[in-house]
PDB file of C-alpha atoms in Angstrom:
ATOM      1  CA  MET A   1      70.998 -72.190 -38.865  1.00 68.00           C
ATOM      2  CA  LEU A   2      67.386 -72.880 -39.606  1.00 79.00           C
ATOM      3  CA  ASP A   3      65.715 -75.502 -37.391  1.00 85.00           C
ATOM      4  CA  ILE A   4      63.544 -77.985 -39.372  1.00 88.00           C
ATOM      5  CA  LYS A   5      61.125 -78.357 -36.448  1.00 88.00           C
ATOM      6  CA  ALA A   6      60.702 -74.635 -36.090  1.00 89.00           C
ATOM      7  CA  LEU A   7      59.963 -74.459 -39.827  1.00 91.00           C
ATOM      8  CA  ARG A   8      57.376 -77.144 -39.568  1.00 90.00           C
ATOM      9  CA  TYR A   9      55.745 -75.188 -36.724  1.00 91.00           C
ATOM     10  CA  PHE A  10      55.929 -71.989 -38.768  1.00 92.00           C
ATOM     11  CA  LEU A  11      54.197 -73.692 -41.708  1.00 92.00           C
ATOM     12  CA  ALA A  12      51.513 -75.111 -39.418  1.00 91.00           C
ATOM     13  CA  VAL A  13      50.758 -71.673 -38.061  1.00 92.00           C
ATOM     14  CA  VAL A  14      50.523 -70.271 -41.578  1.00 92.00           C
ATOM     15  CA  ASP A  15      48.292 -73.049 -42.840  1.00 91.00           C
ATOM     16  CA  ALA A  16      46.014 -73.046 -39.762  1.00 90.00           C
ATOM     17  CA  ASN A  17      45.935 -69.251 -39.686  1.00 90.00           C
ATOM     18  CA  GLY A  18      46.744 -69.166 -35.925  1.00 90.00           C
ATOM     19  CA  PHE A  19      48.862 -70.578 -33.163  1.00 91.00           C
ATOM     20  CA  THR A  20      46.123 -72.335 -31.246  1.00 89.00           C
ATOM     21  CA  ALA A  21      44.737 -74.029 -34.289  1.00 90.00           C
ATOM     22  CA  ALA A  22      48.388 -75.060 -35.336  1.00 89.00           C
ATOM     23  CA  ALA A  23      49.004 -76.524 -31.933  1.00 88.00           C
ATOM     24  CA  ARG A  24      45.865 -78.717 -32.233  1.00 89.00           C
ATOM     25  CA  LYS A  25      46.942 -79.877 -35.790  1.00 87.00           C
ATOM     26  CA  LEU A  26      50.440 -80.704 -34.440  1.00 86.00           C
ATOM     27  CA  HIS A  27      49.069 -82.320 -31.253  1.00 85.00           C
ATOM     28  CA  VAL A  28      51.305 -80.163 -29.099  1.00 82.00           C
ATOM     29  CA  ALA A  29      50.765 -77.372 -26.424  1.00 86.00           C
ATOM     30  CA  GLN A  30      50.140 -73.892 -27.869  1.00 86.00           C
ATOM     31  CA  PRO A  31      52.976 -72.418 -25.925  1.00 87.00           C
ATOM     32  CA  ALA A  32      55.486 -74.771 -27.507  1.00 85.00           C
ATOM     33  CA  VAL A  33      54.370 -73.591 -30.935  1.00 89.00           C
ATOM     34  CA  SER A  34      54.629 -69.875 -29.908  1.00 89.00           C
ATOM     35  CA  MET A  35      58.084 -70.493 -28.413  1.00 89.00           C
ATOM     36  CA  ALA A  36      59.422 -72.314 -31.474  1.00 89.00           C
ATOM     37  CA  VAL A  37      58.283 -69.530 -33.817  1.00 91.00           C
ATOM     38  CA  ARG A  38      59.592 -66.843 -31.461  1.00 90.00           C
ATOM     39  CA  LYS A  39      63.092 -68.536 -31.380  1.00 89.00           C
ATOM     40  CA  LEU A  40      62.975 -68.777 -35.216  1.00 91.00           C
ATOM     41  CA  GLU A  41      62.276 -65.037 -35.372  1.00 90.00           C
ATOM     42  CA  GLN A  42      65.121 -64.387 -32.978  1.00 90.00           C
ATOM     43  CA  SER A  43      67.595 -66.430 -34.909  1.00 90.00           C
ATOM     44  CA  LEU A  44      66.681 -64.669 -38.110  1.00 90.00           C
ATOM     45  CA  GLU A  45      66.417 -61.226 -36.380  1.00 89.00           C
ATOM     46  CA  LEU A  46      63.102 -60.729 -38.276  1.00 90.00           C
ATOM     47  CA  ASN A  47      59.426 -60.608 -37.318  1.00 91.00           C
ATOM     48  CA  LEU A  48      57.603 -63.200 -39.376  1.00 91.00           C
ATOM     49  CA  PHE A  49      54.020 -62.332 -38.312  1.00 91.00           C
ATOM     50  CA  HIS A  50      51.942 -59.268 -37.588  1.00 90.00           C
ATOM     51  CA  ARG A  51      50.204 -60.325 -34.382  1.00 88.00           C
ATOM     52  CA  ARG A  52      46.893 -58.837 -33.787  1.00 83.00           C
ATOM     53  CA  GLU A  53      44.401 -59.458 -30.937  1.00 77.00           C
ATOM     54  CA  ARG A  54      42.365 -62.127 -32.874  1.00 79.00           C
ATOM     55  CA  SER A  55      44.357 -62.773 -36.004  1.00 83.00           C
ATOM     56  CA  ILE A  56      47.819 -63.001 -37.532  1.00 89.00           C
ATOM     57  CA  GLU A  57      49.160 -62.055 -40.865  1.00 90.00           C
ATOM     58  CA  LEU A  58      52.577 -62.734 -42.443  1.00 92.00           C
ATOM     59  CA  THR A  59      55.005 -59.920 -42.674  1.00 92.00           C
ATOM     60  CA  ASP A  60      56.838 -59.323 -45.979  1.00 92.00           C
ATOM     61  CA  GLU A  61      59.826 -61.156 -44.453  1.00 91.00           C
ATOM     62  CA  GLY A  62      57.433 -63.988 -43.461  1.00 91.00           C
ATOM     63  CA  ARG A  63      56.134 -64.338 -47.047  1.00 92.00           C
ATOM     64  CA  VAL A  64      59.659 -64.707 -48.318  1.00 92.00           C
ATOM     65  CA  LEU A  65      60.523 -67.443 -45.753  1.00 92.00           C
ATOM     66  CA  LEU A  66      57.235 -69.221 -46.580  1.00 92.00           C
ATOM     67  CA  GLN A  67      58.402 -69.988 -50.094  1.00 89.00           C
ATOM     68  CA  HIS A  68      61.756 -71.422 -48.848  1.00 91.00           C
ATOM     69  CA  ALA A  69      60.235 -73.221 -45.832  1.00 90.00           C
ATOM     70  CA  ARG A  70      57.843 -75.267 -47.891  1.00 90.00           C
ATOM     71  CA  ARG A  71      60.718 -76.471 -50.088  1.00 87.00           C
ATOM     72  CA  ILE A  72      63.013 -77.163 -47.185  1.00 89.00           C
ATOM     73  CA  VAL A  73      60.406 -79.101 -45.247  1.00 87.00           C
ATOM     74  CA  GLN A  74      59.370 -81.173 -48.376  1.00 85.00           C
ATOM     75  CA  ALA A  75      62.933 -81.873 -49.298  1.00 84.00           C
ATOM     76  CA  THR A  76      63.631 -83.070 -45.682  1.00 85.00           C
ATOM     77  CA  ALA A  77      60.514 -85.342 -45.865  1.00 81.00           C
ATOM     78  CA  ASP A  78      61.588 -86.689 -49.174  1.00 77.00           C
ATOM     79  CA  ALA A  79      65.184 -87.462 -47.899  1.00 78.00           C
ATOM     80  CA  GLU A  80      63.831 -89.205 -44.813  1.00 74.00           C
ATOM     81  CA  LEU A  81      61.429 -91.303 -46.913  1.00 68.00           C
ATOM     82  CA  GLU A  82      64.311 -92.352 -49.388  1.00 68.00           C
ATOM     83  CA  MET A  83      66.391 -93.423 -46.402  1.00 70.00           C
ATOM     84  CA  ARG A  84      63.587 -95.540 -45.061  1.00 62.00           C
ATOM     85  CA  GLU A  85      63.198 -97.261 -48.440  1.00 58.00           C
ATOM     86  CA  ILE A  86      66.814 -98.448 -48.732  1.00 45.00           C
ATOM     87  CA  HIS A  87      65.658-101.807 -47.240  1.00 53.00           C
ATOM     88  CA  GLY A  88      63.260-102.471 -50.168  1.00 55.00           C
ATOM     89  CA  LEU A  89      59.669-102.228 -51.119  1.00 55.00           C
ATOM     90  CA  LYS A  90      58.255-103.866 -48.039  1.00 57.00           C
ATOM     91  CA  ARG A  91      56.126-101.050 -46.878  1.00 65.00           C
ATOM     92  CA  GLY A  92      55.005 -97.574 -47.881  1.00 75.00           C
ATOM     93  CA  GLU A  93      52.073 -95.331 -48.735  1.00 81.00           C
ATOM     94  CA  VAL A  94      50.672 -94.261 -52.131  1.00 86.00           C
ATOM     95  CA  ARG A  95      48.776 -90.997 -51.876  1.00 88.00           C
ATOM     96  CA  ILE A  96      47.013 -90.042 -54.997  1.00 93.00           C
ATOM     97  CA  GLY A  97      44.439 -87.435 -55.923  1.00 93.00           C
ATOM     98  CA  VAL A  98      41.724 -88.500 -58.344  1.00 93.00           C
ATOM     99  CA  PRO A  99      38.700 -86.722 -59.912  1.00 89.00           C
ATOM    100  CA  SER A 100      35.402 -88.212 -58.834  1.00 86.00           C
ATOM    101  CA  MET A 101      34.418 -89.646 -62.215  1.00 88.00           C
ATOM    102  CA  LEU A 102      37.699 -91.668 -62.591  1.00 90.00           C
ATOM    103  CA  GLY A 103      37.695 -92.520 -58.969  1.00 88.00           C
ATOM    104  CA  SER A 104      34.214 -94.102 -59.314  1.00 88.00           C
ATOM    105  CA  TYR A 105      34.547 -95.867 -62.666  1.00 89.00           C
ATOM    106  CA  TYR A 106      38.241 -96.229 -63.805  1.00 90.00           C
ATOM    107  CA  PHE A 107      40.433 -96.653 -60.833  1.00 91.00           C
ATOM    108  CA  PRO A 108      38.675 -99.233 -58.602  1.00 91.00           C
ATOM    109  CA  PRO A 109      39.776-102.356 -60.456  1.00 91.00           C
ATOM    110  CA  ILE A 110      43.274-100.862 -60.907  1.00 91.00           C
ATOM    111  CA  LEU A 111      43.593-100.025 -57.163  1.00 91.00           C
ATOM    112  CA  MET A 112      42.412-103.553 -56.239  1.00 91.00           C
ATOM    113  CA  ALA A 113      44.836-105.176 -58.674  1.00 91.00           C
ATOM    114  CA  PHE A 114      47.726-103.067 -57.351  1.00 89.00           C
ATOM    115  CA  ARG A 115      46.763-103.844 -53.824  1.00 87.00           C
ATOM    116  CA  HIS A 116      46.685-107.591 -54.596  1.00 87.00           C
ATOM    117  CA  ARG A 117      50.304-107.320 -56.088  1.00 85.00           C
ATOM    118  CA  TYR A 118      51.623-105.180 -53.255  1.00 83.00           C
ATOM    119  CA  PRO A 119      49.603-106.111 -50.141  1.00 85.00           C
ATOM    120  CA  ASN A 120      51.972-104.363 -47.718  1.00 81.00           C
ATOM    121  CA  LEU A 121      51.463-100.951 -49.247  1.00 84.00           C
ATOM    122  CA  GLN A 122      48.849 -98.526 -48.063  1.00 85.00           C
ATOM    123  CA  LEU A 123      46.656 -96.750 -50.548  1.00 89.00           C
ATOM    124  CA  THR A 124      45.192 -93.351 -49.831  1.00 90.00           C
ATOM    125  CA  VAL A 125      42.931 -91.950 -52.494  1.00 92.00           C
ATOM    126  CA  ILE A 126      41.779 -88.372 -52.315  1.00 92.00           C
ATOM    127  CA  GLU A 127      38.849 -87.193 -54.517  1.00 90.00           C
ATOM    128  CA  SER A 128      39.095 -83.545 -55.754  1.00 89.00           C
ATOM    129  CA  GLY A 129      39.077 -81.408 -58.908  1.00 86.00           C
ATOM    130  CA  THR A 130      42.051 -81.235 -61.168  1.00 85.00           C
ATOM    131  CA  ARG A 131      42.863 -77.616 -60.255  1.00 84.00           C
ATOM    132  CA  LYS A 132      42.890 -78.522 -56.497  1.00 87.00           C
ATOM    133  CA  ILE A 133      44.893 -81.668 -57.276  1.00 90.00           C
ATOM    134  CA  GLN A 134      47.547 -79.593 -58.870  1.00 87.00           C
ATOM    135  CA  GLN A 135      47.720 -77.291 -55.857  1.00 85.00           C
ATOM    136  CA  MET A 136      47.964 -80.338 -53.474  1.00 87.00           C
ATOM    137  CA  LEU A 137      50.752 -81.797 -55.491  1.00 88.00           C
ATOM    138  CA  SER A 138      52.762 -78.452 -55.431  1.00 81.00           C
ATOM    139  CA  GLU A 139      52.265 -78.189 -51.589  1.00 80.00           C
ATOM    140  CA  GLY A 140      53.237 -81.777 -50.979  1.00 81.00           C
ATOM    141  CA  GLU A 141      49.773 -82.847 -49.614  1.00 84.00           C
ATOM    142  CA  ILE A 142      49.604 -85.778 -52.051  1.00 88.00           C
ATOM    143  CA  ASP A 143      52.392 -87.643 -53.947  1.00 88.00           C
ATOM    144  CA  MET A 144      50.659 -88.080 -57.187  1.00 93.00           C
ATOM    145  CA  GLY A 145      47.415 -86.871 -58.967  1.00 93.00           C
ATOM    146  CA  VAL A 146      45.372 -87.171 -62.131  1.00 91.00           C
ATOM    147  CA  ILE A 147      45.377 -84.015 -64.226  1.00 88.00           C
ATOM    148  CA  VAL A 148      44.189 -83.073 -67.692  1.00 83.00           C
ATOM    149  CA  SER A 149      47.471 -82.590 -69.510  1.00 70.00           C
ATOM    150  CA  ASP A 150      46.616 -80.205 -72.408  1.00 66.00           C
ATOM    151  CA  ARG A 151      48.733 -77.661 -70.614  1.00 70.00           C
ATOM    152  CA  PRO A 152      50.508 -79.340 -67.640  1.00 72.00           C
ATOM    153  CA  PRO A 153      52.278 -77.055 -65.138  1.00 78.00           C
ATOM    154  CA  GLU A 154      55.997 -76.842 -65.730  1.00 81.00           C
ATOM    155  CA  GLU A 155      56.653 -77.955 -62.191  1.00 84.00           C
ATOM    156  CA  LEU A 156      54.911 -81.273 -62.635  1.00 88.00           C
ATOM    157  CA  GLU A 157      56.237 -84.445 -64.422  1.00 90.00           C
ATOM    158  CA  SER A 158      53.259 -86.084 -66.248  1.00 90.00           C
ATOM    159  CA  HIS A 159      52.445 -89.214 -68.296  1.00 91.00           C
ATOM    160  CA  VAL A 160      49.259 -89.828 -70.195  1.00 91.00           C
ATOM    161  CA  PHE A 161      47.529 -93.023 -69.253  1.00 91.00           C
ATOM    162  CA  LEU A 162      43.999 -92.490 -70.703  1.00 90.00           C
ATOM    163  CA  ARG A 163      42.546 -90.656 -73.622  1.00 90.00           C
ATOM    164  CA  GLU A 164      38.691 -90.228 -73.499  1.00 91.00           C
ATOM    165  CA  GLN A 165      36.089 -88.191 -75.285  1.00 93.00           C
ATOM    166  CA  MET A 166      33.819 -85.725 -73.524  1.00 94.00           C
ATOM    167  CA  MET A 167      30.275 -86.692 -74.275  1.00 96.00           C
ATOM    168  CA  ALA A 168      26.877 -85.116 -74.090  1.00 96.00           C
ATOM    169  CA  ILE A 169      24.792 -87.033 -71.472  1.00 97.00           C
ATOM    170  CA  LEU A 170      21.033 -87.247 -72.146  1.00 96.00           C
ATOM    171  CA  PRO A 171      17.987 -89.108 -71.074  1.00 96.00           C
ATOM    172  CA  VAL A 172      16.988 -91.761 -73.704  1.00 95.00           C
ATOM    173  CA  GLU A 173      13.744 -89.937 -74.478  1.00 95.00           C
ATOM    174  CA  HIS A 174      15.426 -86.592 -75.183  1.00 95.00           C
ATOM    175  CA  SER A 175      15.216 -85.367 -78.775  1.00 94.00           C
ATOM    176  CA  LEU A 176      18.996 -84.976 -79.060  1.00 95.00           C
ATOM    177  CA  ALA A 177      19.479 -88.571 -78.080  1.00 94.00           C
ATOM    178  CA  GLN A 178      18.158 -89.526 -81.501  1.00 93.00           C
ATOM    179  CA  GLN A 179      21.074 -87.865 -83.249  1.00 94.00           C
ATOM    180  CA  GLU A 180      24.500 -89.271 -83.928  1.00 94.00           C
ATOM    181  CA  HIS A 181      26.177 -86.230 -82.490  1.00 95.00           C
ATOM    182  CA  VAL A 182      25.407 -82.989 -80.720  1.00 96.00           C
ATOM    183  CA  THR A 183      26.462 -79.485 -81.837  1.00 95.00           C
ATOM    184  CA  TYR A 184      27.828 -76.946 -79.327  1.00 95.00           C
ATOM    185  CA  GLU A 185      24.853 -74.652 -80.152  1.00 95.00           C
ATOM    186  CA  GLN A 186      22.388 -77.440 -79.353  1.00 96.00           C
ATOM    187  CA  PHE A 187      24.172 -78.180 -76.115  1.00 96.00           C
ATOM    188  CA  PHE A 188      24.451 -74.710 -74.850  1.00 96.00           C
ATOM    189  CA  HIS A 189      20.749 -74.058 -75.719  1.00 95.00           C
ATOM    190  CA  GLU A 190      19.738 -76.636 -73.065  1.00 95.00           C
ATOM    191  CA  ASP A 191      19.601 -76.247 -69.211  1.00 96.00           C
ATOM    192  CA  LEU A 192      22.783 -77.767 -67.842  1.00 96.00           C
ATOM    193  CA  VAL A 193      23.869 -79.532 -64.754  1.00 96.00           C
ATOM    194  CA  VAL A 194      27.724 -79.184 -64.319  1.00 95.00           C
ATOM    195  CA  PHE A 195      30.505 -79.761 -61.992  1.00 93.00           C
ATOM    196  CA  LYS A 196      31.749 -76.823 -59.941  1.00 90.00           C
ATOM    197  CA  GLU A 197      34.830 -74.801 -61.032  1.00 88.00           C
ATOM    198  CA  GLY A 198      37.991 -76.569 -60.639  1.00 83.00           C
ATOM    199  CA  TYR A 199      36.959 -79.827 -62.241  1.00 86.00           C
ATOM    200  CA  PHE A 200      38.188 -80.571 -65.719  1.00 85.00           C
ATOM    201  CA  HIS A 201      34.861 -80.945 -67.376  1.00 86.00           C
ATOM    202  CA  ARG A 202      33.797 -77.604 -66.072  1.00 90.00           C
ATOM    203  CA  GLU A 203      36.969 -75.990 -67.257  1.00 88.00           C
ATOM    204  CA  VAL A 204      36.570 -77.319 -70.774  1.00 90.00           C
ATOM    205  CA  LEU A 205      32.850 -76.324 -70.838  1.00 93.00           C
ATOM    206  CA  ASP A 206      33.823 -72.737 -69.789  1.00 93.00           C
ATOM    207  CA  ARG A 207      36.543 -72.634 -72.418  1.00 92.00           C
ATOM    208  CA  LEU A 208      34.158 -73.788 -75.215  1.00 93.00           C
ATOM    209  CA  ALA A 209      31.477 -71.371 -74.140  1.00 94.00           C
ATOM    210  CA  LYS A 210      33.891 -68.416 -74.175  1.00 94.00           C
ATOM    211  CA  GLU A 211      35.543 -69.480 -77.493  1.00 93.00           C
ATOM    212  CA  TYR A 212      32.230 -69.825 -79.277  1.00 93.00           C
ATOM    213  CA  ASN A 213      30.415 -66.958 -77.563  1.00 94.00           C
ATOM    214  CA  TYR A 214      27.772 -68.970 -75.829  1.00 94.00           C
ATOM    215  CA  ASP A 215      26.085 -68.159 -72.500  1.00 93.00           C
ATOM    216  CA  PRO A 216      25.619 -71.452 -70.668  1.00 93.00           C
ATOM    217  CA  LYS A 217      22.284 -71.944 -69.038  1.00 94.00           C
ATOM    218  CA  ILE A 218      23.536 -73.522 -65.750  1.00 95.00           C
ATOM    219  CA  GLY A 219      20.577 -74.738 -63.707  1.00 94.00           C
ATOM    220  CA  PHE A 220      22.652 -77.005 -61.250  1.00 95.00           C
ATOM    221  CA  GLU A 221      26.251 -77.003 -59.939  1.00 95.00           C
ATOM    222  CA  THR A 222      27.398 -80.019 -58.087  1.00 94.00           C
ATOM    223  CA  ASN A 223      30.353 -82.337 -57.771  1.00 90.00           C
ATOM    224  CA  LEU A 224      28.156 -85.387 -56.754  1.00 91.00           C
ATOM    225  CA  LEU A 225      28.118 -87.705 -59.774  1.00 91.00           C
ATOM    226  CA  PRO A 226      25.027 -89.631 -58.724  1.00 93.00           C
ATOM    227  CA  LEU A 227      23.099 -86.372 -58.415  1.00 95.00           C
ATOM    228  CA  ILE A 228      24.210 -85.208 -61.820  1.00 95.00           C
ATOM    229  CA  LYS A 229      23.026 -88.445 -63.312  1.00 95.00           C
ATOM    230  CA  GLN A 230      19.716 -88.302 -61.401  1.00 96.00           C
ATOM    231  CA  ILE A 231      19.015 -84.667 -62.557  1.00 96.00           C
ATOM    232  CA  VAL A 232      19.663 -85.745 -66.267  1.00 96.00           C
ATOM    233  CA  ARG A 233      17.554 -88.849 -65.697  1.00 95.00           C
ATOM    234  CA  GLN A 234      14.577 -86.811 -64.490  1.00 94.00           C
ATOM    235  CA  GLY A 235      14.838 -84.523 -67.508  1.00 94.00           C
ATOM    236  CA  PHE A 236      15.636 -81.327 -65.606  1.00 95.00           C
ATOM    237  CA  SER A 237      19.039 -80.715 -67.414  1.00 96.00           C
ATOM    238  CA  ILE A 238      21.657 -82.427 -69.657  1.00 96.00           C
ATOM    239  CA  SER A 239      25.340 -82.675 -68.893  1.00 96.00           C
ATOM    240  CA  THR A 240      28.669 -83.837 -70.224  1.00 95.00           C
ATOM    241  CA  LEU A 241      30.640 -86.699 -68.741  1.00 94.00           C
ATOM    242  CA  LEU A 242      32.971 -89.466 -69.809  1.00 93.00           C
ATOM    243  CA  GLU A 243      30.934 -92.339 -71.342  1.00 93.00           C
ATOM    244  CA  MET A 244      32.207 -94.759 -68.664  1.00 92.00           C
ATOM    245  CA  ALA A 245      30.160 -92.676 -66.082  1.00 91.00           C
ATOM    246  CA  ILE A 246      26.883 -93.933 -67.501  1.00 93.00           C
ATOM    247  CA  SER A 247      27.966 -97.530 -68.218  1.00 88.00           C
ATOM    248  CA  ASP A 248      25.578 -98.633 -65.424  1.00 86.00           C
ATOM    249  CA  ALA A 249      22.700 -96.430 -66.543  1.00 88.00           C
ATOM    250  CA  SER A 250      20.438 -97.991 -69.309  1.00 91.00           C
ATOM    251  CA  ASP A 251      18.142 -94.893 -69.189  1.00 94.00           C
ATOM    252  CA  LEU A 252      20.905 -92.478 -70.159  1.00 96.00           C
ATOM    253  CA  VAL A 253      22.795 -92.057 -73.436  1.00 96.00           C
ATOM    254  CA  ALA A 254      26.053 -90.610 -74.392  1.00 96.00           C
ATOM    255  CA  ARG A 255      26.426 -88.626 -77.693  1.00 96.00           C
ATOM    256  CA  PRO A 256      29.670 -87.233 -79.018  1.00 96.00           C
ATOM    257  CA  PHE A 257      29.909 -83.459 -79.913  1.00 96.00           C
ATOM    258  CA  GLU A 258      29.985 -82.713 -83.615  1.00 94.00           C
ATOM    259  CA  GLN A 259      33.459 -81.112 -83.018  1.00 94.00           C
ATOM    260  CA  GLN A 260      34.849 -83.849 -80.817  1.00 94.00           C
ATOM    261  CA  VAL A 261      36.457 -83.019 -77.534  1.00 92.00           C
ATOM    262  CA  TRP A 262      39.151 -85.370 -76.355  1.00 92.00           C
ATOM    263  CA  LEU A 263      40.879 -85.285 -72.916  1.00 90.00           C
ATOM    264  CA  ASP A 264      44.278 -86.579 -72.210  1.00 89.00           C
ATOM    265  CA  LEU A 265      44.318 -87.757 -68.661  1.00 90.00           C
ATOM    266  CA  SER A 266      47.761 -87.984 -67.010  1.00 91.00           C
ATOM    267  CA  ILE A 267      49.323 -89.238 -63.788  1.00 94.00           C
ATOM    268  CA  ALA A 268      51.476 -86.338 -62.435  1.00 93.00           C
ATOM    269  CA  TRP A 269      53.959 -85.662 -59.635  1.00 92.00           C
ATOM    270  CA  ARG A 270      56.381 -82.891 -58.673  1.00 89.00           C
ATOM    271  CA  LYS A 271      59.538 -82.735 -60.878  1.00 86.00           C
ATOM    272  CA  GLU A 272      61.735 -81.684 -58.000  1.00 79.00           C
ATOM    273  CA  GLY A 273      60.258 -84.043 -55.450  1.00 78.00           C
ATOM    274  CA  TYR A 274      61.282 -87.538 -54.529  1.00 77.00           C
ATOM    275  CA  LEU A 275      58.903 -90.113 -55.900  1.00 81.00           C
ATOM    276  CA  SER A 276      58.966 -93.016 -53.444  1.00 81.00           C
ATOM    277  CA  ARG A 277      59.553 -96.615 -54.560  1.00 81.00           C
ATOM    278  CA  ALA A 278      55.889 -97.217 -53.635  1.00 84.00           C
ATOM    279  CA  ASN A 279      54.722 -94.448 -55.850  1.00 88.00           C
ATOM    280  CA  ARG A 280      57.065 -95.369 -58.704  1.00 87.00           C
ATOM    281  CA  ALA A 281      55.627 -98.997 -58.504  1.00 86.00           C
ATOM    282  CA  PHE A 282      52.089 -97.526 -58.791  1.00 91.00           C
ATOM    283  CA  VAL A 283      53.034 -95.315 -61.759  1.00 92.00           C
ATOM    284  CA  ASP A 284      54.574 -98.316 -63.602  1.00 90.00           C
ATOM    285  CA  PHE A 285      51.589-100.409 -62.823  1.00 89.00           C
ATOM    286  CA  LEU A 286      49.089 -97.848 -63.991  1.00 91.00           C
ATOM    287  CA  LEU A 287      50.950 -97.161 -67.248  1.00 90.00           C
ATOM    288  CA  ASP A 288      51.319-100.919 -67.840  1.00 87.00           C
ATOM    289  CA  GLN A 289      47.553-101.380 -67.308  1.00 82.00           C
ATOM    290  CA  ALA A 290      46.824 -98.520 -69.797  1.00 77.00           C
ATOM    291  CA  HIS A 291      48.922-100.194 -72.472  1.00 71.00           C
ATOM    292  CA  THR A 292      47.332-103.599 -72.165  1.00 61.00           C
TER     293      THR A 292
END
């Protein structure tokens, strides 16, 4: 029989890439971690790790167990949470991954209003790119996340809550700011400041450049939204953002592309996972707000 505690220790060793680092993460003594994993190996009659002097590596058998261990540990956590919630929505935690632009400009009033309605619930907001958010959802690091849902992964349940247009962002004195719209050719001819790979704006830009055979002139890569706006403001580059991101910047303008680019932003969670009552309350609240 597989021991859930041993599986948790096994996963910690894999994720930390070592027994000592796993022990620190688990706040236990290193020998306890080593012993638990060794007993797991003995019960399975398999070696799960190649142990070298300064590193470890999963064996083929260890890689097979890893896939099952993640599902077992997550399912156990889901069951424990559901049992705790039988007594009602009096406490709980909402863990959500949000891209930086939405975290800065769209979600603050929604989060504050939700907190006002459910004062006993804890909100944890993690900023990251949509690709990383999908990974964190799959691995159970967060309960829900915001993704761009043109091609949502099959393992995720998703519901659109916002449809926004990608806009070219320019300083007011830029020649393109005088136009009603910007062509792809005009945009890709300029020096660009863009998000790093893994963020939805960057993925759409890369797709457009490949589709229309443009070679983007990327001068800056950063995930810092204030820095992107400052670089555009100073005239070093132009960018593309949602229009809401420059609502507080009178010296920047947003112009749509001639061939408009629309983004469907969705709240997503694991289909096979347990969505807690706290998280379900947040989903309902977010979708209600989107439709008002």
